[in-house]
PDB file of C-alpha atoms in Angstrom:
ATOM      1  CA  MET A  22       0.000   0.000   0.000  1.00 44.00           C
ATOM      2  CA  LYS A  23       2.808   2.343   0.851  1.00 37.00           C
ATOM      3  CA  LYS A  24       4.412   1.589  -2.529  1.00 37.00           C
ATOM      4  CA  ILE A  25       1.215   2.469  -4.381  1.00 36.00           C
ATOM      5  CA  LEU A  26       0.816   5.697  -2.384  1.00 32.00           C
ATOM      6  CA  CYS A  27       4.399   6.719  -3.130  1.00 36.00           C
ATOM      7  CA  ILE A  28       3.892   6.024  -6.833  1.00 31.00           C
ATOM      8  CA  ILE A  29       0.698   8.152  -6.883  1.00 29.00           C
ATOM      9  CA  ILE A  30       2.471  11.027  -5.117  1.00 32.00           C
ATOM     10  CA  ALA A  31       5.354  10.803  -7.577  1.00 34.00           C
ATOM     11  CA  ILE A  32       2.968  10.878 -10.550  1.00 30.00           C
ATOM     12  CA  VAL A  33       1.052  13.879  -9.140  1.00 32.00           C
ATOM     13  CA  THR A  34       4.306  15.746  -8.419  1.00 37.00           C
ATOM     14  CA  ALA A  35       5.632  15.063 -11.910  1.00 38.00           C
ATOM     15  CA  PHE A  36       2.348  16.205 -13.468  1.00 34.00           C
ATOM     16  CA  ALA A  37       2.386  19.376 -11.388  1.00 39.00           C
ATOM     17  CA  GLY A  38       5.911  20.058 -12.623  1.00 43.00           C
ATOM     18  CA  ILE A  39       4.806  19.644 -16.234  1.00 35.00           C
ATOM     19  CA  VAL A  40       1.869  22.024 -15.678  1.00 38.00           C
ATOM     20  CA  SER A  41       4.203  24.520 -14.008  1.00 39.00           C
ATOM     21  CA  ILE A  42       6.650  24.376 -16.928  1.00 38.00           C
ATOM     22  CA  GLY A  43       3.768  24.784 -19.366  1.00 38.00           C
ATOM     23  CA  ALA A  44       2.491  27.807 -17.439  1.00 39.00           C
ATOM     24  CA  CYS A  45       5.917  29.461 -17.601  1.00 40.00           C
ATOM     25  CA  LYS A  46       5.976  28.999 -21.344  1.00 42.00           C
ATOM     26  CA  VAL A  47       2.511  30.587 -21.609  1.00 39.00           C
ATOM     27  CA  ASN A  48       3.607  33.534 -19.441  1.00 55.00           C
ATOM     28  CA  GLU A  49       6.649  34.128 -21.592  1.00 63.00           C
ATOM     29  CA  GLY A  50       4.415  34.691 -24.596  1.00 73.00           C
ATOM     30  CA  THR A  51       1.667  36.592 -22.794  1.00 85.00           C
ATOM     31  CA  LYS A  52       1.158  40.191 -23.835  1.00 86.00           C
ATOM     32  CA  PHE A  53      -0.064  42.895 -21.513  1.00 81.00           C
ATOM     33  CA  GLU A  54      -1.984  46.041 -22.351  1.00 83.00           C
ATOM     34  CA  ILE A  55      -0.277  49.330 -21.562  1.00 77.00           C
ATOM     35  CA  LYS A  56      -2.750  52.173 -21.792  1.00 82.00           C
ATOM     36  CA  CYS A  57      -2.160  55.936 -21.500  1.00 83.00           C
ATOM     37  CA  GLU A  58      -5.033  58.381 -21.163  1.00 86.00           C
ATOM     38  CA  THR A  59      -5.573  61.995 -20.075  1.00 89.00           C
ATOM     39  CA  ASP A  60      -7.861  63.902 -17.725  1.00 91.00           C
ATOM     40  CA  GLY A  61      -9.479  65.517 -20.781  1.00 93.00           C
ATOM     41  CA  ASN A  62      -7.322  68.646 -20.861  1.00 95.00           C
ATOM     42  CA  GLY A  63      -4.708  67.289 -23.253  1.00 92.00           C
ATOM     43  CA  THR A  64      -3.903  64.506 -25.679  1.00 90.00           C
ATOM     44  CA  ILE A  65      -1.531  61.556 -25.872  1.00 85.00           C
ATOM     45  CA  GLN A  66       0.962  61.685 -28.711  1.00 82.00           C
ATOM     46  CA  SER A  67       2.377  58.420 -30.115  1.00 74.00           C
ATOM     47  CA  VAL A  68       0.653  55.088 -29.331  1.00 74.00           C
ATOM     48  CA  ALA A  69      -1.850  55.462 -26.495  1.00 75.00           C
ATOM     49  CA  ILE A  70      -2.456  51.680 -26.206  1.00 81.00           C
ATOM     50  CA  GLN A  71       0.424  49.217 -26.539  1.00 79.00           C
ATOM     51  CA  SER A  72       0.473  45.403 -26.295  1.00 83.00           C
ATOM     52  CA  LEU A  73       3.810  44.100 -25.008  1.00 74.00           C
ATOM     53  CA  LYS A  74       5.423  41.131 -23.268  1.00 82.00           C
ATOM     54  CA  SER A  75       6.859  41.206 -19.767  1.00 80.00           C
ATOM     55  CA  GLY A  76      10.283  42.857 -19.706  1.00 80.00           C
ATOM     56  CA  GLU A  77       9.774  44.795 -22.918  1.00 80.00           C
ATOM     57  CA  GLN A  78      10.082  48.572 -22.991  1.00 78.00           C
ATOM     58  CA  THR A  79       7.110  50.681 -24.021  1.00 74.00           C
ATOM     59  CA  LEU A  80       7.375  53.231 -26.794  1.00 76.00           C
ATOM     60  CA  GLU A  81       7.856  56.772 -25.513  1.00 79.00           C
ATOM     61  CA  VAL A  82       4.553  58.512 -24.939  1.00 79.00           C
ATOM     62  CA  VAL A  83       4.207  62.300 -24.982  1.00 84.00           C
ATOM     63  CA  ALA A  84       1.453  64.159 -23.133  1.00 86.00           C
ATOM     64  CA  VAL A  85       0.436  67.315 -25.026  1.00 89.00           C
ATOM     65  CA  PRO A  86      -1.665  69.938 -23.176  1.00 92.00           C
ATOM     66  CA  ASN A  87      -4.638  71.681 -24.774  1.00 94.00           C
ATOM     67  CA  GLU A  88      -4.384  75.441 -25.319  1.00 94.00           C
ATOM     68  CA  GLY A  89      -4.385  77.255 -22.010  1.00 95.00           C
ATOM     69  CA  TYR A  90      -3.157  74.232 -20.020  1.00 95.00           C
ATOM     70  CA  ARG A  91       0.218  72.917 -18.956  1.00 92.00           C
ATOM     71  CA  PHE A  92       1.353  69.391 -18.131  1.00 90.00           C
ATOM     72  CA  GLU A  93       1.221  68.660 -14.397  1.00 87.00           C
ATOM     73  CA  LYS A  94       1.988  64.951 -13.826  1.00 84.00           C
ATOM     74  CA  CYS A  95       1.373  61.446 -15.127  1.00 79.00           C
ATOM     75  CA  GLY A  96      -0.008  58.755 -12.832  1.00 67.00           C
ATOM     76  CA  LEU A  97       1.995  58.378  -9.635  1.00 51.00           C
ATOM     77  CA  MET A  98       5.078  60.120 -11.020  1.00 50.00           C
ATOM     78  CA  THR A  99       6.324  62.893  -8.781  1.00 44.00           C
ATOM     79  CA  THR A 100       8.323  64.552 -11.563  1.00 51.00           C
ATOM     80  CA  ARG A 101       6.713  66.727 -14.220  1.00 56.00           C
ATOM     81  CA  LYS A 102       8.324  65.025 -17.207  1.00 59.00           C
ATOM     82  CA  LYS A 103       5.714  64.863 -19.950  1.00 64.00           C
ATOM     83  CA  ASN A 104       7.550  62.121 -21.905  1.00 67.00           C
ATOM     84  CA  ARG A 105       7.609  58.648 -20.380  1.00 65.00           C
ATOM     85  CA  SER A 106       8.601  55.070 -21.187  1.00 67.00           C
ATOM     86  CA  ASP A 107       8.122  52.089 -18.877  1.00 69.00           C
ATOM     87  CA  THR A 108       9.262  48.481 -18.544  1.00 75.00           C
ATOM     88  CA  VAL A 109       6.360  46.017 -18.736  1.00 72.00           C
ATOM     89  CA  LYS A 110       5.802  43.811 -15.692  1.00 76.00           C
ATOM     90  CA  ASP A 111       3.505  40.803 -15.400  1.00 78.00           C
ATOM     91  CA  SER A 112       0.310  42.851 -15.499  1.00 80.00           C
ATOM     92  CA  ASP A 113      -1.603  45.417 -17.495  1.00 83.00           C
ATOM     93  CA  LEU A 114      -0.682  49.037 -16.854  1.00 79.00           C
ATOM     94  CA  LYS A 115      -2.677  52.248 -17.104  1.00 82.00           C
ATOM     95  CA  PHE A 116      -1.322  55.771 -16.747  1.00 82.00           C
ATOM     96  CA  THR A 117      -3.252  59.036 -16.658  1.00 88.00           C
ATOM     97  CA  ALA A 118      -1.691  62.364 -17.680  1.00 88.00           C
ATOM     98  CA  TYR A 119      -2.981  65.319 -15.668  1.00 91.00           C
ATOM     99  CA  PHE A 120      -2.935  68.932 -16.824  1.00 92.00           C
ATOM    100  CA  LYS A 121      -3.419  72.229 -15.016  1.00 93.00           C
ATOM    101  CA  LYS A 122      -4.831  75.491 -16.318  1.00 94.00           C
ATOM    102  CA  ALA A 123      -2.022  77.891 -17.235  1.00 96.00           C
ATOM    103  CA  GLU A 124      -1.529  80.930 -14.981  1.00 97.00           C
ATOM    104  CA  TYR A 125      -0.075  84.323 -15.866  1.00 98.00           C
ATOM    105  CA  ASN A 126       1.487  87.197 -13.927  1.00 98.00           C
ATOM    106  CA  VAL A 127      -0.376  90.471 -14.491  1.00 98.00           C
ATOM    107  CA  ASN A 128       1.422  93.519 -13.071  1.00 98.00           C
ATOM    108  CA  TYR A 129       0.424  97.206 -12.983  1.00 98.00           C
ATOM    109  CA  LYS A 130       2.916 100.033 -12.392  1.00 97.00           C
ATOM    110  CA  SER A 131       2.934 103.843 -12.470  1.00 96.00           C
ATOM    111  CA  ASN A 132       5.454 106.578 -13.174  1.00 93.00           C
ATOM    112  CA  TYR A 133       5.880 109.626 -10.916  1.00 92.00           C
ATOM    113  CA  GLY A 134       2.785 111.785 -10.619  1.00 95.00           C
ATOM    114  CA  GLY A 135       0.193 109.319  -9.448  1.00 97.00           C
ATOM    115  CA  THR A 136      -0.636 106.087  -7.752  1.00 97.00           C
ATOM    116  CA  LEU A 137      -2.667 102.948  -8.443  1.00 98.00           C
ATOM    117  CA  GLU A 138      -5.733 101.724  -6.615  1.00 98.00           C
ATOM    118  CA  GLY A 139      -6.350  97.972  -6.677  1.00 97.00           C
ATOM    119  CA  ASP A 140      -4.269  94.812  -6.743  1.00 98.00           C
ATOM    120  CA  THR A 141      -1.116  95.699  -8.713  1.00 98.00           C
ATOM    121  CA  GLU A 142       0.329  92.156  -8.745  1.00 98.00           C
ATOM    122  CA  GLN A 143      -2.095  89.448  -9.830  1.00 98.00           C
ATOM    123  CA  ILE A 144      -1.972  85.808 -10.913  1.00 98.00           C
ATOM    124  CA  VAL A 145      -4.722  85.105 -13.432  1.00 98.00           C
ATOM    125  CA  LYS A 146      -5.732  81.774 -14.986  1.00 97.00           C
ATOM    126  CA  HIS A 147      -5.858  81.375 -18.761  1.00 97.00           C
ATOM    127  CA  GLY A 148      -8.905  83.058 -20.295  1.00 96.00           C
ATOM    128  CA  GLU A 149     -10.023  84.700 -17.047  1.00 97.00           C
ATOM    129  CA  SER A 150     -10.070  88.396 -16.063  1.00 98.00           C
ATOM    130  CA  ALA A 151      -7.853  90.468 -13.816  1.00 98.00           C
ATOM    131  CA  THR A 152      -9.452  92.546 -11.060  1.00 98.00           C
ATOM    132  CA  THR A 153      -9.978  96.279 -11.659  1.00 98.00           C
ATOM    133  CA  VAL A 154      -7.097  98.719 -11.222  1.00 98.00           C
ATOM    134  CA  THR A 155      -7.487 102.525 -11.285  1.00 98.00           C
ATOM    135  CA  ALA A 156      -4.790 105.132 -12.014  1.00 98.00           C
ATOM    136  CA  LYS A 157      -5.138 108.153  -9.688  1.00 97.00           C
ATOM    137  CA  PRO A 158      -3.043 111.305 -10.276  1.00 97.00           C
ATOM    138  CA  PHE A 159      -1.545 113.397  -7.511  1.00 95.00           C
ATOM    139  CA  VAL A 160      -2.612 117.048  -7.102  1.00 92.00           C
ATOM    140  CA  GLY A 161      -1.187 119.057  -9.984  1.00 92.00           C
ATOM    141  CA  TYR A 162      -0.935 116.011 -12.256  1.00 95.00           C
ATOM    142  CA  SER A 163      -3.289 114.313 -14.679  1.00 96.00           C
ATOM    143  CA  PHE A 164      -3.473 110.803 -16.054  1.00 97.00           C
ATOM    144  CA  ILE A 165      -2.283 110.606 -19.687  1.00 96.00           C
ATOM    145  CA  SER A 166      -2.533 106.916 -20.642  1.00 97.00           C
ATOM    146  CA  TRP A 167      -1.244 103.439 -19.971  1.00 98.00           C
ATOM    147  CA  ASP A 168       1.855 102.481 -21.928  1.00 95.00           C
ATOM    148  CA  ASP A 169      -0.244 100.115 -24.080  1.00 95.00           C
ATOM    149  CA  GLN A 170      -2.077 103.254 -25.335  1.00 94.00           C
ATOM    150  CA  SER A 171      -5.260 102.720 -23.303  1.00 96.00           C
ATOM    151  CA  THR A 172      -6.542 106.130 -22.168  1.00 96.00           C
ATOM    152  CA  ASN A 173      -9.066 104.899 -19.615  1.00 97.00           C
ATOM    153  CA  PRO A 174      -7.621 105.268 -16.084  1.00 97.00           C
ATOM    154  CA  VAL A 175      -9.915 102.447 -14.919  1.00 98.00           C
ATOM    155  CA  ARG A 176      -9.036  99.088 -16.461  1.00 97.00           C
ATOM    156  CA  THR A 177     -10.216  95.505 -16.071  1.00 97.00           C
ATOM    157  CA  ASP A 178      -8.203  93.269 -18.382  1.00 98.00           C
ATOM    158  CA  ALA A 179     -10.224  90.303 -19.648  1.00 97.00           C
ATOM    159  CA  ASN A 180      -9.371  87.016 -21.401  1.00 97.00           C
ATOM    160  CA  ILE A 181      -5.782  86.924 -20.161  1.00 97.00           C
ATOM    161  CA  THR A 182      -3.633  84.609 -22.308  1.00 96.00           C
ATOM    162  CA  ARG A 183      -0.098  85.782 -21.485  1.00 96.00           C
ATOM    163  CA  HIS A 184       2.082  87.442 -18.865  1.00 97.00           C
ATOM    164  CA  MET A 185       1.666  91.216 -18.991  1.00 97.00           C
ATOM    165  CA  THR A 186       2.913  94.407 -17.353  1.00 98.00           C
ATOM    166  CA  VAL A 187       1.430  97.861 -18.017  1.00 98.00           C
ATOM    167  CA  THR A 188       2.456 101.243 -16.632  1.00 98.00           C
ATOM    168  CA  ALA A 189       0.252 104.278 -15.980  1.00 98.00           C
ATOM    169  CA  ARG A 190       1.684 107.597 -17.206  1.00 97.00           C
ATOM    170  CA  PHE A 191       0.989 110.945 -15.542  1.00 97.00           C
ATOM    171  CA  GLU A 192       1.847 114.498 -16.540  1.00 95.00           C
ATOM    172  CA  ARG A 193       2.282 117.721 -14.555  1.00 93.00           C
ATOM    173  CA  THR A 194      -0.546 120.105 -15.411  1.00 90.00           C
ATOM    174  CA  SER A 195      -0.414 122.806 -12.740  1.00 73.00           C
ATOM    175  CA  TYR A 196       2.006 124.160 -10.203  1.00 63.00           C
ATOM    176  CA  GLU A 197       1.658 125.465  -6.685  1.00 61.00           C
ATOM    177  CA  LYS A 198       2.538 129.153  -6.559  1.00 59.00           C
ATOM    178  CA  LYS A 199       5.214 130.204  -4.109  1.00 64.00           C
ATOM    179  CA  ALA A 200       5.891 133.792  -2.972  1.00 64.00           C
ATOM    180  CA  ILE A 201       9.473 135.053  -2.941  1.00 72.00           C
ATOM    181  CA  THR A 202      10.449 138.424  -1.490  1.00 74.00           C
ATOM    182  CA  TYR A 203      13.861 140.039  -1.850  1.00 71.00           C
ATOM    183  CA  VAL A 204      15.105 142.474   0.834  1.00 72.00           C
ATOM    184  CA  THR A 205      18.339 144.233   1.691  1.00 70.00           C
ATOM    185  CA  ASP A 206      20.200 144.784   4.917  1.00 69.00           C
ATOM    186  CA  GLY A 207      19.483 148.537   4.632  1.00 67.00           C
ATOM    187  CA  ASN A 208      22.720 149.431   2.907  1.00 73.00           C
ATOM    188  CA  GLY A 209      21.458 149.132  -0.670  1.00 70.00           C
ATOM    189  CA  ARG A 210      18.365 148.748  -2.804  1.00 72.00           C
ATOM    190  CA  ILE A 211      16.547 146.092  -4.878  1.00 69.00           C
ATOM    191  CA  GLU A 212      16.162 146.666  -8.586  1.00 69.00           C
ATOM    192  CA  GLY A 213      13.314 144.792 -10.226  1.00 68.00           C
ATOM    193  CA  GLU A 214      10.319 143.126  -8.576  1.00 70.00           C
ATOM    194  CA  SER A 215      11.172 142.480  -4.966  1.00 62.00           C
ATOM    195  CA  SER A 216       8.062 140.285  -4.505  1.00 67.00           C
ATOM    196  CA  GLN A 217       7.340 137.499  -7.024  1.00 60.00           C
ATOM    197  CA  GLN A 218       5.105 134.412  -7.461  1.00 57.00           C
ATOM    198  CA  ILE A 219       6.833 131.386  -8.953  1.00 61.00           C
ATOM    199  CA  ASN A 220       5.794 127.819  -9.730  1.00 56.00           C
ATOM    200  CA  GLY A 221       6.770 125.435  -6.965  1.00 53.00           C
TER     201      GLY A 221
END
């Protein structure tokens, strides 16, 4: 009985070994699906879906942002490299490229003769509007224009698609009068107007 049992165990073990070897051969030829997709704010350049064997290297995939967006990350990658290639393991893989709306610096400045009311340094998302900024002249000055030729002292820039800096220009229009009086020490005289009004 023991002999028969040993023979059965040997046969089962041998069969299991054959199955195991067969499985390895199947795995060696198995192809896995490598898929790249986006969050909807960009496209995948090159082959978005690849079918490869374990150990093979995927073709390089490039994530291209839509207008007004920039590449942020792909899957669990911590770097912001928009091109990626991966080694296939024993499973399907799926990567998602994420994009973020582009942001722009919008700055407002002024030359001497006035000041600005509002937020002079703004960060605005693509296609959105900056908050209102007003150019206010000092006493004796007047607003002329912005250096982009806009003559309205109140501006709200809309549909921002780039970094921008604009400067308000002011001009002196009137002067404060100052009185000047000339006198002597008593040992001479003043010729001409001894009291005058001049621009300060």
